[in-house]
PDB file of C-alpha atoms in Angstrom:
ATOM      1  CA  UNK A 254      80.803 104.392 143.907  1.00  0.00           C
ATOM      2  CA  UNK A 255      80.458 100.728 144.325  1.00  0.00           C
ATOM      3  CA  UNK A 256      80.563 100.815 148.293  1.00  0.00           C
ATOM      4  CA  UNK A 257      78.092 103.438 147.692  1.00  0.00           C
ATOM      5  CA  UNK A 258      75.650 101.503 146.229  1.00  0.00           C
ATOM      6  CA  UNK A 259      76.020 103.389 142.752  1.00  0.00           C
ATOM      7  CA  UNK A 260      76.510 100.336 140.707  1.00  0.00           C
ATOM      8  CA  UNK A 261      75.660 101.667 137.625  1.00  0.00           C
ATOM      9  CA  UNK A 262      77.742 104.604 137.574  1.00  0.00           C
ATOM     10  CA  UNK A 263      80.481 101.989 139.322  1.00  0.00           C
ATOM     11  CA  UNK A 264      80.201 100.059 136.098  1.00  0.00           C
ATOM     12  CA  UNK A 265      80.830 103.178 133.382  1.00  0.00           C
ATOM     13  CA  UNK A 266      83.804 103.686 135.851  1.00  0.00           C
ATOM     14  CA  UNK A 267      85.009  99.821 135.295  1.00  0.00           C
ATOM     15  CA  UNK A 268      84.490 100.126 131.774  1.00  0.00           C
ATOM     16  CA  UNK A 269      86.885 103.097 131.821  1.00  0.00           C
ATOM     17  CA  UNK A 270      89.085 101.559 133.752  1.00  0.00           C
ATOM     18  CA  UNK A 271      89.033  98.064 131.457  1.00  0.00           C
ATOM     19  CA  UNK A 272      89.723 100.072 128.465  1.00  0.00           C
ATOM     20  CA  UNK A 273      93.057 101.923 129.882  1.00  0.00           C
ATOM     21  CA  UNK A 274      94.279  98.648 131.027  1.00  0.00           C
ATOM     22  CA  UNK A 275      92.243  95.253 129.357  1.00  0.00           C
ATOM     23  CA  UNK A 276      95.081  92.998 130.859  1.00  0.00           C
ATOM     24  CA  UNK A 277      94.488  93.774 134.618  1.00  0.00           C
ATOM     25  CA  UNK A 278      91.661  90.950 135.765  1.00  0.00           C
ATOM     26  CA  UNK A 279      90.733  92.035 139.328  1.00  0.00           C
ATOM     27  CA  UNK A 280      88.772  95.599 137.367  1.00  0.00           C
ATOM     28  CA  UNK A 281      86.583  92.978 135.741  1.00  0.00           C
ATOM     29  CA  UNK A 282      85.910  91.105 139.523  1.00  0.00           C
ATOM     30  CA  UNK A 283      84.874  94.627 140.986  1.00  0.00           C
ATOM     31  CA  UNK A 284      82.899  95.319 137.585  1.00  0.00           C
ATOM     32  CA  UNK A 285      81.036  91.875 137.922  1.00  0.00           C
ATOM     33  CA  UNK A 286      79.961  93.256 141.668  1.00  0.00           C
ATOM     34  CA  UNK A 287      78.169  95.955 140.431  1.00  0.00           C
ATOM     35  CA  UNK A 288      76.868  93.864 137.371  1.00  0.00           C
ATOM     36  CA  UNK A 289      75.227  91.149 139.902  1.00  0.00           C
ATOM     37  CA  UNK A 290      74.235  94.042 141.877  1.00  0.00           C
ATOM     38  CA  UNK A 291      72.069  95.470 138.723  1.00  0.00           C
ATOM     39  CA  UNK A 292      71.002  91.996 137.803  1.00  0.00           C
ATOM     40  CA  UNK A 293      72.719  91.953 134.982  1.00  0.00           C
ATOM     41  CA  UNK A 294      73.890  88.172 135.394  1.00  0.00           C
ATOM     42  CA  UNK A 295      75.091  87.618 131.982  1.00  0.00           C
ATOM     43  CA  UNK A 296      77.198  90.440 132.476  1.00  0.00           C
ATOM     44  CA  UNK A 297      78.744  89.103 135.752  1.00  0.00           C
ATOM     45  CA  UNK A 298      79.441  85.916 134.361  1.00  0.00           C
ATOM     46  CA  UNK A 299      81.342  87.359 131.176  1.00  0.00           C
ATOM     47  CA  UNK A 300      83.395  89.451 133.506  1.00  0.00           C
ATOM     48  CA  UNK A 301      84.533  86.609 135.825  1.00  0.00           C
ATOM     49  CA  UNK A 302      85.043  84.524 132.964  1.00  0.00           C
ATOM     50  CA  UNK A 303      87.309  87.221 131.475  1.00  0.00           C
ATOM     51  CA  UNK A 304      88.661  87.759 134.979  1.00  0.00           C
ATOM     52  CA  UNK A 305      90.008  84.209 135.492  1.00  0.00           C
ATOM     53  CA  UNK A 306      91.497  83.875 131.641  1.00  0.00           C
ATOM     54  CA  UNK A 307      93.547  87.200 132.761  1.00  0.00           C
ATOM     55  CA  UNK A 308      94.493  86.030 136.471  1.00  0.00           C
ATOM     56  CA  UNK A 309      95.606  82.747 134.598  1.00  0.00           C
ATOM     57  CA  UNK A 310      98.035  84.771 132.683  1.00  0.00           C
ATOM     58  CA  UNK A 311     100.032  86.319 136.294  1.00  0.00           C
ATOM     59  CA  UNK A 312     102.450  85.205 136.986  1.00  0.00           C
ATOM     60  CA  UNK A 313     101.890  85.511 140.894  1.00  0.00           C
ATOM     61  CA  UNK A 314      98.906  83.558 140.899  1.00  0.00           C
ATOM     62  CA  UNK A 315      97.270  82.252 143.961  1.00  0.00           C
ATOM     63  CA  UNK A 316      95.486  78.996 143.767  1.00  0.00           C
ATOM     64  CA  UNK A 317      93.628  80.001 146.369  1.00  0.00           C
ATOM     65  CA  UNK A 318      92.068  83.030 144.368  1.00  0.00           C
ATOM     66  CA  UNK A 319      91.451  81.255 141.563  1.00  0.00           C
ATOM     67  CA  UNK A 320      89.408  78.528 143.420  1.00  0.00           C
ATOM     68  CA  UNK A 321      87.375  81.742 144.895  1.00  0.00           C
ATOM     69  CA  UNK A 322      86.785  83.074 141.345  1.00  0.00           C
ATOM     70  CA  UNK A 323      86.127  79.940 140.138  1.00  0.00           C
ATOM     71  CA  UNK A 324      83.256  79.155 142.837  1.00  0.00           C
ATOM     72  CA  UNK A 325      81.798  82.602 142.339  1.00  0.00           C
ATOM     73  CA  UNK A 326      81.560  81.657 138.896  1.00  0.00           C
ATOM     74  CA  UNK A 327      79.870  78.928 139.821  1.00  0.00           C
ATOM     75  CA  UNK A 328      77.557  80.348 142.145  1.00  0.00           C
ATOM     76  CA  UNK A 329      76.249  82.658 139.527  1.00  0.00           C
ATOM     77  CA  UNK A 330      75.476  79.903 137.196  1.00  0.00           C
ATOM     78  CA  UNK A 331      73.317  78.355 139.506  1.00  0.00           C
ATOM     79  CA  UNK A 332      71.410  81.276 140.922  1.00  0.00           C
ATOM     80  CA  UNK A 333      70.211  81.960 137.164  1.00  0.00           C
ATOM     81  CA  UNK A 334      69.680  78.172 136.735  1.00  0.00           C
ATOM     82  CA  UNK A 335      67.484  78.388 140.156  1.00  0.00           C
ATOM     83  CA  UNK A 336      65.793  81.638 138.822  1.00  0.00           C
ATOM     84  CA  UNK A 337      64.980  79.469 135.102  1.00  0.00           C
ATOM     85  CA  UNK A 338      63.885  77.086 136.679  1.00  0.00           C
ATOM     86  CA  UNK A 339      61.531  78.450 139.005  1.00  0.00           C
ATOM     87  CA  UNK A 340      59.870  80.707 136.629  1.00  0.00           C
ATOM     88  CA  UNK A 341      59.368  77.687 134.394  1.00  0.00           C
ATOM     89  CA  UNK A 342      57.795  75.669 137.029  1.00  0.00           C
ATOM     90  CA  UNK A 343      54.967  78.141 137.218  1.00  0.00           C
TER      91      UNK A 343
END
């Protein structure tokens, strides 16, 4: 659904998904895809937030991944500080 640009029906899938199995963190990366992709920003952030406390817990983890998660994190704090700040500037 998600490569099929049906985010929102992609997300009720996620949340199904979440619920069967709230330990595995890469369902709440794919579910913060289709949240960013239905501007629901908040929503991505909570997601990769809960994503990277539950890839913390593996014990395979890759540093590397973890960087990426963290900088997409990242990224979608600024783009909502960008979007504040330019609808306060007008």
């Amino acid at each position: 659904l998600q490569k099929l640009n049906k985010h929102s029906l992609a997300i009720e899938d996620f949340d199904k998904l979440i619920e069967n199995n709230p330990l595995e963190f890469s369902n709440y990366y794919r579910r913060a895809i289709s949240k960013n992709a239905t501007f629901d920003l908040q929503g991505q952030i909570e997601d990769l937030h809960t994503c990277i406390y539950y890839y913390k817990k593996n014990k395979n983890i890759e540093f590397t991944i973890l960087k990426n998660l963290e900088t997409d994190l990242i990224d979608a704090g600024n783009y909502i500080e960008m979007v504040k700040n330019s609808i306060t500037l007008k």
